[in-house]
PDB file of C-alpha atoms in Angstrom:
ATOM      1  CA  UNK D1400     129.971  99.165  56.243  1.00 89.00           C
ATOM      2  CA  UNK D1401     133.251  98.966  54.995  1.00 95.00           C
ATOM      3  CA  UNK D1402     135.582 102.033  54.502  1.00 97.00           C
ATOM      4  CA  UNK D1403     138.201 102.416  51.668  1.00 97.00           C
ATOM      5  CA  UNK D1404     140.235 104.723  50.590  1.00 97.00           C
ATOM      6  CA  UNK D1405     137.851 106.828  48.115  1.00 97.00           C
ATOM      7  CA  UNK D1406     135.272 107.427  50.378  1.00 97.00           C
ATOM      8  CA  UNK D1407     134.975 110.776  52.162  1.00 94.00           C
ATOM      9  CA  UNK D1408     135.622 111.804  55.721  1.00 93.00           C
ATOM     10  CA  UNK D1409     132.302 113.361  55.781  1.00 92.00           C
ATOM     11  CA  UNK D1410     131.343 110.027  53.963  1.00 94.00           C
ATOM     12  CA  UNK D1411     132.803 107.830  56.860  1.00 94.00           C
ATOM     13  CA  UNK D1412     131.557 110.237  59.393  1.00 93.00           C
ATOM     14  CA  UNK D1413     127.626 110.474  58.580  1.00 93.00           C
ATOM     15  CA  UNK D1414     127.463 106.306  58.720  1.00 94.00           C
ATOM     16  CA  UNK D1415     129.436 106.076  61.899  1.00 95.00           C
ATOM     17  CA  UNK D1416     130.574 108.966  63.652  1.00 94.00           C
ATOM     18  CA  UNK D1417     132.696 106.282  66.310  1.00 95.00           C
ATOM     19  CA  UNK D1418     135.355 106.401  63.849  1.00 95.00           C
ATOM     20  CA  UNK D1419     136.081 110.391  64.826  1.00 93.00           C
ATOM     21  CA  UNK D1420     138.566 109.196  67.772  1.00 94.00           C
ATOM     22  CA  UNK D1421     140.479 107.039  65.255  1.00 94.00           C
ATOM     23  CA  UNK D1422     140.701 109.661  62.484  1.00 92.00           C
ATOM     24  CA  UNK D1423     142.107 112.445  65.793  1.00 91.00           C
ATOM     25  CA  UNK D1424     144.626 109.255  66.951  1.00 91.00           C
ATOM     26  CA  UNK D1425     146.129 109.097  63.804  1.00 88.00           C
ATOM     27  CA  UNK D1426     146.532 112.501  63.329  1.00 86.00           C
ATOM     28  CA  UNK D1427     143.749 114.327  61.845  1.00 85.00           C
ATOM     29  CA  UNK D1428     142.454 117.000  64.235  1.00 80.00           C
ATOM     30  CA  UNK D1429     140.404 117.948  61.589  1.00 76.00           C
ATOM     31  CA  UNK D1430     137.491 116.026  61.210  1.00 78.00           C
ATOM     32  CA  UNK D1431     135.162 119.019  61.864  1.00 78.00           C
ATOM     33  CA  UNK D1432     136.621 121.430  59.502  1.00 80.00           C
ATOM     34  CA  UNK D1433     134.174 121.499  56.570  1.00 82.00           C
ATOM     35  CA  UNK D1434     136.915 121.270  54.261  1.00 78.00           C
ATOM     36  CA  UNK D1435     137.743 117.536  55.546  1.00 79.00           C
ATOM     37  CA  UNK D1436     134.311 116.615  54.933  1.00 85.00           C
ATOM     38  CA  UNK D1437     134.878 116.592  51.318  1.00 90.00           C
ATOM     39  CA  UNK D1438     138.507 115.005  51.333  1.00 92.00           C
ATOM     40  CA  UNK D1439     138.927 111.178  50.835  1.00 94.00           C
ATOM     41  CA  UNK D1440     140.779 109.210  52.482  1.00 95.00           C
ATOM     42  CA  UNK D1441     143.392 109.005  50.383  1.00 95.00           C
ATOM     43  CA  UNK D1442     143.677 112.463  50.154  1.00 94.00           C
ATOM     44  CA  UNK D1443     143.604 113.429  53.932  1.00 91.00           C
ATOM     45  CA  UNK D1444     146.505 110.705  54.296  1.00 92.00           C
ATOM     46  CA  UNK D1445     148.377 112.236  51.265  1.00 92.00           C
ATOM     47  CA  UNK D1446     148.012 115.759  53.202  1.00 88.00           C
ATOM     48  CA  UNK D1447     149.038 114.700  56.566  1.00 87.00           C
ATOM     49  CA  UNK D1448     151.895 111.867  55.722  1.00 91.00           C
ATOM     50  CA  UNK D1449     149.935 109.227  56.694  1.00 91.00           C
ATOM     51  CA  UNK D1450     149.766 105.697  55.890  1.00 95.00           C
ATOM     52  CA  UNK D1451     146.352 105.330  54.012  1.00 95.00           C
ATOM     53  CA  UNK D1452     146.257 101.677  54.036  1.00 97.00           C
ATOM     54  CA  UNK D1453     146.871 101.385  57.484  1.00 96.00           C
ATOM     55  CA  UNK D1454     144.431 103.787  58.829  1.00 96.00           C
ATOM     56  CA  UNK D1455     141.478 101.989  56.502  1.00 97.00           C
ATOM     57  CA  UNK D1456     142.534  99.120  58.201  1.00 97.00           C
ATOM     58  CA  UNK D1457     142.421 100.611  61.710  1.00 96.00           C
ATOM     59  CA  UNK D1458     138.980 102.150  60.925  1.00 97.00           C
ATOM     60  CA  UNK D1459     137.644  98.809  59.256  1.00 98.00           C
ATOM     61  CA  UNK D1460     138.984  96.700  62.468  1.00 97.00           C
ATOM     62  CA  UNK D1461     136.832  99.102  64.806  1.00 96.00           C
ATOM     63  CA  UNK D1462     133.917  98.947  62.880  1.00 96.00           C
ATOM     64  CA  UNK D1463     133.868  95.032  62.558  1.00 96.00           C
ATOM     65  CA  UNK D1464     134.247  94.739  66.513  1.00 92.00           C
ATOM     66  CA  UNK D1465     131.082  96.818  67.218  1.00 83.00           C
TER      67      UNK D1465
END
């Protein structure tokens, strides 16, 4: 799988819940609140100041080394 910025937390979560400690690194605490379930990524970066690009990039990087 490969994440980008349009897919949804919830998206991201269901295939490979691993990627919860690197979503709660970066910032977003939220990854059980059903209203991030629903949010891109885009989105949840717009929300919390976040680099979007980067944090693909640190999600895809984890997923290619399992």
């Amino acid at each position: 799988m490969t994440v980008t910025k349009d897919m949804t937390i919830g998206q991201i979560l269901a295939a490979d819940i691993s990627v919860a400690p690197i979503l709660m690194e970066a910032g977003m605490h939220c990854v059980g609140c059903p209203a991030s379930q629903a949010e891109t990524i885009s989105e949840a970066c717009m929300v919390h100041g976040m680099d979007e690009d980067a944090l693909v990039e640190a999600i895809n990087a984890h997923l290619a080394d399992k």
